[in-house]
Coordinates of C-alpha atoms and ligand atoms in Angstrom, one line a residue:
X80 CA 69.7 108.5 84.2
X81 CA 68.3 107.0 87.5
X82 CA 67.8 108.9 90.8
X83 CA 69.5 107.2 93.7
X84 CA 69.6 107.8 97.4
X85 CA 72.6 106.6 99.4
X86 CA 72.0 106.6 103.2
X87 CA 75.1 106.9 105.3
X88 CA 78.3 108.8 104.5
X89 CA 80.7 106.3 106.0
X90 CA 83.4 105.0 103.7
X91 CA 81.0 102.6 102.0
X92 CA 78.2 105.1 101.5
X93 CA 80.6 107.5 99.9
X94 CA 82.2 104.8 97.7
X95 CA 78.7 103.7 96.5
X96 CA 77.7 107.3 95.8
X97 CA 80.9 107.9 93.8
X98 CA 80.5 104.8 91.8
X99 CA 76.9 105.7 90.9
X100 CA 78.0 109.2 90.0
X101 CA 80.8 107.8 87.8
X102 CA 78.3 105.9 85.8
X103 CA 76.2 109.0 85.2
X104 CA 73.5 108.5 87.7
X105 CA 71.9 111.1 89.9
X106 CA 72.8 110.7 93.6
X107 CA 71.6 112.1 96.9
X108 CA 74.0 111.2 99.8
X109 CA 72.5 111.7 103.3
X110 CA 74.6 111.5 106.5
X111 CA 73.5 112.1 110.1
X112 CA 76.8 113.4 111.3
X113 CA 78.3 116.8 110.3
X114 CA 81.1 115.2 108.3
X115 CA 81.8 112.0 106.4
X116 CA 83.4 108.9 108.0
X117 CA 82.9 109.8 111.7
X118 CA 81.6 106.4 112.9
X119 CA 83.0 102.9 112.2
X120 CA 85.0 104.2 109.3
X121 CA 87.0 106.2 111.8
X122 CA 86.7 104.1 114.9
X123 CA 88.3 100.9 113.9
X124 CA 91.7 99.3 114.2
X125 CA 93.0 100.8 111.0
X126 CA 94.4 97.5 109.8
X127 CA 94.6 97.1 106.0
X128 CA 94.1 93.3 106.0
X129 CA 96.5 91.2 103.9
X130 CA 94.9 87.9 104.8
X131 CA 97.0 87.0 107.9
X132 CA 94.0 87.4 110.1
X133 CA 92.0 84.6 108.4
X134 CA 93.9 81.3 108.7
X135 CA 90.5 79.6 109.1
X136 CA 89.0 81.2 106.0
X137 CA 91.2 80.6 103.0
X138 CA 89.0 82.4 100.5
X139 CA 88.7 85.5 102.6
X140 CA 92.4 85.5 103.1
X141 CA 93.0 85.3 99.3
X142 CA 90.5 88.0 98.6
X143 CA 92.1 90.2 101.3
X144 CA 95.4 89.9 99.5
X145 CA 93.8 91.2 96.3
X146 CA 91.9 93.9 98.1
X147 CA 95.0 95.0 99.9
X148 CA 96.8 95.6 96.7
X149 CA 94.0 97.7 95.2
X150 CA 93.4 99.7 98.4
X151 CA 97.1 100.6 98.8
X152 CA 97.4 101.5 95.1
X153 CA 94.2 103.6 95.1
X154 CA 94.7 105.4 98.4
X155 CA 98.5 105.6 98.9
X156 CA 98.3 108.9 100.8
X157 CA 96.5 107.3 103.7
X158 CA 98.7 104.2 104.0
X159 CA 101.1 104.0 106.9
X160 CA 103.8 101.4 106.1
X161 CA 106.4 103.0 108.4
X162 CA 106.3 100.3 111.0
X163 CA 107.2 96.5 111.2
X164 CA 104.4 94.1 111.7
X165 CA 104.7 90.9 113.6
X166 CA 102.3 88.0 114.2
X167 CA 103.0 86.0 117.3
X168 CA 101.5 82.6 117.7
X169 CA 100.5 81.7 121.2
X170 CA 100.9 78.1 122.6
X171 CA 97.2 78.0 123.1
X172 CA 96.5 79.3 119.6
X173 CA 93.9 77.7 117.3
X174 CA 96.6 77.3 114.7
X175 CA 100.1 76.2 115.3
X176 CA 103.2 78.2 114.2
X177 CA 103.9 75.7 111.4
X178 CA 100.3 75.9 110.2
X179 CA 100.3 79.7 110.2
X180 CA 103.6 79.8 108.3
X181 CA 102.3 77.3 105.6
X182 CA 99.0 79.2 105.4
X183 CA 100.9 82.5 104.6
X184 CA 102.9 80.7 101.9
X185 CA 99.7 79.2 100.4
X186 CA 98.1 82.6 100.1
X187 CA 101.4 84.1 98.9
X188 CA 101.6 86.6 101.8
X189 CA 105.1 87.7 102.8
X190 CA 106.2 85.9 106.0
X191 CA 109.6 85.4 107.6
X192 CA 111.1 84.5 111.0
X193 CA 111.1 87.5 113.3
X194 CA 114.6 88.8 114.3
X195 CA 115.8 87.8 117.8
X196 CA 115.6 91.2 119.3
X197 CA 111.8 91.1 118.6
X198 CA 111.4 87.5 119.7
X199 CA 113.0 88.2 123.0
X200 CA 110.3 90.9 123.8
X201 CA 107.8 88.1 124.1
X202 CA 107.1 85.7 127.0
X203 CA 108.5 82.4 125.6
X204 CA 106.3 80.4 128.0
X205 CA 103.2 81.7 126.3
X206 CA 104.3 82.4 122.7
X207 CA 105.4 79.6 120.4
X208 CA 106.8 81.7 117.6
X209 CA 106.9 85.1 116.0
X210 CA 106.8 86.0 112.3
X211 CA 107.5 89.2 110.5
X212 CA 104.8 90.0 108.0
X213 CA 103.8 92.8 105.6
X214 CA 100.7 94.5 107.0
X215 CA 99.9 98.3 106.9
X216 CA 97.6 100.7 108.7
X217 CA 95.5 103.5 107.2
X218 CA 95.0 107.0 108.5
X219 CA 91.2 107.4 108.6
X220 CA 91.4 111.2 108.6
X221 CA 93.5 111.3 105.5
X222 CA 91.2 108.7 103.9
X223 CA 88.2 110.9 104.7
X224 CA 89.9 113.9 103.2
X225 CA 90.6 112.0 100.0
X226 CA 87.0 110.9 99.8
X227 CA 85.6 114.4 100.6
X228 CA 87.8 115.9 97.8
X229 CA 86.5 113.3 95.4
X230 CA 82.9 114.0 96.4
X231 CA 83.4 117.8 96.1
X232 CA 84.4 117.3 92.4
X233 CA 81.0 115.7 91.6
X234 CA 77.5 117.0 91.4
X235 CA 76.3 114.6 94.1
X236 CA 73.7 116.2 96.3
X237 CA 75.3 115.9 99.7
X238 CA 73.2 116.4 102.8
X239 CA 75.2 116.3 106.1
X240 CA 73.4 116.7 109.5
X241 CA 70.5 114.9 107.9
X242 CA 68.9 111.6 108.9
X243 CA 66.7 109.3 106.8
X244 CA 63.9 108.4 109.2
X245 CA 61.7 106.4 107.0
X246 CA 61.8 104.5 103.7
X247 CA 59.0 103.0 101.8
X248 CA 60.0 101.4 98.5
X249 CA 60.8 104.5 96.5
X250 CA 59.6 107.2 99.0
X251 CA 62.0 108.5 101.6
X252 CA 61.6 110.8 104.5
X253 CA 64.6 112.9 105.5
X254 CA 64.9 114.9 108.7
X255 CA 66.9 118.0 108.1
X256 CA 67.1 120.2 111.2
X257 CA 63.5 120.9 112.2
X258 CA 62.2 120.0 108.7
X259 CA 61.1 116.8 107.2
X260 CA 61.4 116.3 103.5
X261 CA 59.8 113.6 101.4
X262 CA 61.5 112.6 98.2
X263 CA 61.0 110.0 95.6
X264 CA 63.9 108.0 94.1
X265 CA 64.5 105.0 91.9
X266 CA 66.9 103.2 94.1
X267 CA 67.9 103.3 97.8
X268 CA 71.3 102.1 99.0
X269 CA 71.2 101.6 102.8
X270 CA 74.9 101.9 103.9
X271 CA 74.2 102.6 107.6
X272 CA 76.3 99.7 109.0
X273 CA 75.2 99.1 112.6
X274 CA 71.9 100.9 111.8
X275 CA 71.1 98.8 108.7
X276 CA 68.1 97.1 110.3
X277 CA 66.5 100.1 111.8
X278 CA 65.2 101.5 108.6
X279 CA 64.4 97.9 107.3
X280 CA 62.3 97.0 110.3
X281 CA 60.5 100.4 110.2
X282 CA 59.7 99.7 106.5
X283 CA 58.6 96.1 107.3
X284 CA 61.2 94.7 104.9
X285 CA 63.2 91.5 105.4
X286 CA 65.7 91.9 108.3
X287 CA 69.3 91.2 107.7
X288 CA 70.7 88.7 110.2
X289 CA 73.3 90.8 111.9
X290 CA 75.3 90.5 115.1
X291 CA 76.4 93.7 116.9
X292 CA 79.2 94.1 119.5
X293 CA 79.6 97.2 121.6
X294 CA 83.4 97.6 121.4
X295 CA 86.1 99.4 123.2
X296 CA 89.4 100.1 121.5
X297 CA 92.1 101.7 123.7
X298 CA 94.5 104.3 122.4
X299 CA 97.9 104.2 124.1
X300 CA 101.4 105.5 123.9
X301 CA 103.7 102.5 123.7
X302 CA 107.3 102.5 125.0
X303 CA 110.0 103.4 122.6
X304 CA 111.0 99.8 121.4
X305 CA 107.4 99.3 120.3
X306 CA 106.8 102.7 118.6
X307 CA 107.5 101.5 115.1
X308 CA 106.1 98.1 115.6
X309 CA 102.6 96.5 115.3
X310 CA 101.8 93.2 117.0
X311 CA 99.0 90.7 116.7
X312 CA 98.9 87.6 118.9
X313 CA 97.0 84.9 117.1
X314 CA 94.7 82.9 117.0
X315 CA 92.1 82.9 119.8
X316 CA 91.3 85.2 122.8
X317 CA 94.4 87.3 122.3
X318 CA 95.1 90.9 121.2
X319 CA 96.4 93.4 118.6
X320 CA 98.4 96.5 119.3
X321 CA 99.3 98.5 116.2
X322 CA 99.8 102.1 115.0
X323 CA 96.6 104.2 114.8
X324 CA 98.0 106.8 112.3
X325 CA 95.4 109.5 112.6
X326 CA 96.3 110.1 116.3
X327 CA 99.9 109.1 116.1
X328 CA 99.2 106.6 118.9
X329 CA 98.8 102.8 119.1
X330 CA 95.4 101.1 119.3
X331 CA 95.0 98.1 121.6
X332 CA 92.2 95.7 121.1
X333 CA 91.6 92.4 122.9
X334 CA 89.5 89.6 121.7
X335 CA 88.1 89.0 125.1
X336 CA 87.7 92.6 126.4
X337 CA 87.1 94.8 123.3
X338 CA 83.6 93.5 122.8
X339 CA 81.7 94.5 126.0
X340 CA 78.4 92.9 125.0
X341 CA 76.7 91.7 121.9
X342 CA 73.2 91.4 120.5
X343 CA 71.4 90.3 117.4
X344 CA 68.7 92.5 115.7
X345 CA 65.2 91.5 116.5
X346 CA 61.9 93.2 115.7
X347 CA 62.1 95.4 118.8
X348 CA 64.7 98.0 118.9
X349 CA 67.9 97.5 120.9
X350 CA 69.2 100.3 123.0
X351 CA 72.9 100.7 123.7
X352 CA 74.0 101.2 127.3
X353 CA 77.4 102.6 128.2
X354 CA 79.8 100.4 130.2
X355 CA 83.0 101.0 132.1
X356 CA 86.4 100.7 130.4
X357 CA 88.1 97.3 130.5
X358 CA 91.4 98.8 129.6
X359 CA 93.1 97.6 132.8
X360 CA 92.1 94.0 132.0
X361 CA 93.2 94.4 128.4
X362 CA 96.6 95.7 129.2
X363 CA 97.2 93.3 132.0
X364 CA 96.4 90.3 129.8
X365 CA 98.3 91.6 126.8
X366 CA 101.4 92.3 129.0
X367 CA 101.5 88.6 130.0
X368 CA 102.5 87.9 126.4
X369 CA 104.5 91.1 125.7
X370 CA 105.7 92.4 129.1
X371 CA 106.9 95.7 127.8
X372 CA 103.3 96.8 127.1
X373 CA 102.9 97.3 130.8
X374 CA 104.9 100.5 130.4
X375 CA 102.4 102.0 128.0
X376 CA 100.4 105.2 128.8
X377 CA 96.7 105.0 128.4
X378 CA 95.2 108.0 126.6
X379 CA 91.5 107.2 126.0
X380 CA 89.1 104.6 124.6
X381 CA 87.1 104.8 121.5
X382 CA 83.7 103.2 121.5
X383 CA 81.8 101.9 118.5
X384 CA 79.3 99.3 117.5
X385 CA 81.0 96.6 115.4
X386 CA 78.5 94.8 113.1
X387 CA 79.2 91.4 111.6
X388 CA 77.3 88.9 109.5
X389 CA 76.7 85.8 111.7
X390 CA 78.3 83.5 109.1
X391 CA 81.6 85.3 109.6
X392 CA 81.7 84.6 113.3
X393 CA 83.2 81.1 113.3
X394 CA 86.1 81.8 111.1
X395 CA 86.4 85.6 111.6
X396 CA 86.0 86.1 107.9
X397 CA 84.4 89.4 106.7
X398 CA 82.3 88.8 103.6
X399 CA 80.4 91.8 102.1
X400 CA 76.7 92.2 102.3
X401 CA 75.0 93.5 99.1
X402 CA 71.4 92.5 99.1
X403 CA 68.3 93.7 97.3
X404 CA 65.0 93.5 99.2
X405 CA 62.5 91.0 97.7
X406 CA 59.6 93.0 99.1
X407 CA 60.9 96.3 97.8
X408 CA 63.1 95.8 94.7
X409 CA 65.4 98.8 94.3
X410 CA 66.2 98.9 98.1
X411 CA 69.7 97.6 98.7
X412 CA 71.5 96.8 102.0
X413 CA 75.2 97.3 101.7
X414 CA 78.0 96.5 104.2
X415 CA 81.7 96.3 103.3
X416 CA 82.7 94.2 106.3
X417 CA 86.2 95.7 106.3
X418 CA 87.6 98.9 104.9
X419 CA 89.4 97.5 101.9
X420 CA 86.6 95.5 100.3
X421 CA 86.4 98.1 97.6
X422 CA 86.5 96.0 94.4
X423 CA 83.7 93.7 95.7
X424 CA 81.4 96.6 96.5
X425 CA 82.0 98.4 93.2
X426 CA 81.4 95.2 91.3
X427 CA 78.1 94.7 93.0
X428 CA 77.0 98.3 92.3
X429 CA 77.9 98.0 88.6
X430 CA 75.8 94.8 88.4
X431 CA 72.6 96.6 89.5
X432 CA 72.8 99.9 87.7
Ligands
FAD1418 C1 86.2 98.2 116.8 C2 86.3 98.0 115.3 C3 87.5 97.6 114.7 C4 87.6 97.4 113.3 N1 88.8 97.1 112.8 C5 88.9 97.1 111.4 C6 90.2 97.0 110.9 O1 91.2 97.0 111.5 N2 90.3 97.0 109.5 C7 89.2 97.0 108.7 O2 89.3 97.0 107.5 N3 87.9 97.1 109.2 C8 87.8 97.2 110.6 N4 86.5 97.3 111.1 C9 85.4 97.4 110.2 C10 85.2 98.7 109.5 O3 85.3 99.7 110.4 C11 83.9 98.8 108.8 O4 83.7 97.7 108.0 C12 83.7 100.0 108.0 O5 84.2 101.2 108.5 C13 82.2 100.2 107.7 O6 82.0 101.3 106.9 P1 80.5 101.8 106.7 O7 80.6 103.0 105.8 O8 79.7 100.6 106.3 O9 80.0 102.2 108.2 P2 80.1 103.6 109.0 O10 81.5 104.2 108.8 O11 79.6 103.3 110.4 O12 79.1 104.5 108.2 C14 77.7 104.4 108.4 C15 77.2 105.8 108.4 O13 75.8 105.8 108.4 C16 75.3 107.0 109.1 N5 73.9 106.8 109.4 C17 73.4 105.8 110.1 N6 72.0 105.8 110.1 C18 71.7 106.9 109.3 C19 70.5 107.4 108.9 N7 69.3 106.9 109.2 N8 70.5 108.5 108.0 C20 71.7 109.0 107.7 N9 72.9 108.6 108.0 C21 72.9 107.5 108.8 C22 76.3 107.0 110.3 O14 76.3 108.3 110.9 C23 77.6 106.6 109.7 O15 78.4 107.7 109.3 C24 86.4 97.6 112.5 C25 85.2 98.0 113.1 C26 85.1 98.2 114.4 C27 83.9 98.8 115.0

């Protein structure tokens, strides 16, 4: 039985910890916050991807379809399928309406013509066509409760309010309140998402090429006709507005305004600076396509760092990262990319234990 440290109690850290435990390994799970899944695993658009988002990355789209099925089956309690989802294709889209429709058929994702009462909500001068699809949202708070319940049934050594401040091959320093503790483990799984490179740089290991965006997602109350509707305008500098189940609101993200600024990790540390909300710009532009949105009530913005692998930038795909350090075998960097990549991550864990 090996002794493993999992750093980060987001969805993926918890998933890795549970997988290790299931195979009989000893696990310590360390999370800086006072609860699991408080960072990107809560602050995200809550979309369970079905592939529709990736018309320029066929393999990601196909894999998304498989992951969707697994995720929905494994975590039904957190799945919100109580709304209708529409993808609208703008005239200036990078894909045409015909290409989008054929793409959905190729990956076997449900797609049909949107009803007229939905189509007429859109500005026909800017939107080419609208399709009804099958895409759900997840309630991140319920998902966290499911995960916390699973963890509570194991003998995983859980340390909340604790931060790993240094790793060196098999030696780890953990800050717990005023105390620093040094422990020795056989394997380290670094599941810290936007913080992945911090510990890596400190330990002088190989940096992972990551791009970070400081993002703003607005939470809004949409007017009645949109309450049970989710909308994504594709494919380019457009927007998504869909239910955010854990707050019973809608989230609004905009390709141009949600990322406020971006950076890539370098040897020196990057410091985040706060910026002013771009909600007004977001809603004004989104309402050009869907005028009714102008009658929404703004509630607040959620801010989080979104981290992507550079290779997924061009086609918006979200491959996973599961990489063992060459300089320090036994130290793994793990990133799920999107919330439903559960089979891929589990497969990788099983390969290395
Ligand atoms: C704006 C935005 C929108 C998104 N939309 C979607 C979407 O609609 N659908 C989708 O599937 N995905 C979406 N994603 C991606 C998704 O949120 C992430 O892929 C996923 O949540 C990452 O989970 P994680 O466990 O890797 O990261 P996190 O949930 O961020 O977990 C990392 C954890 O590590 C902890 N930590 C960091 N450093 C340390 C340390 N040194 N010691 C101890 N603990 C530490 C943090 O506190 C944190 O809890 C979105 C992301 C963002 C930011």
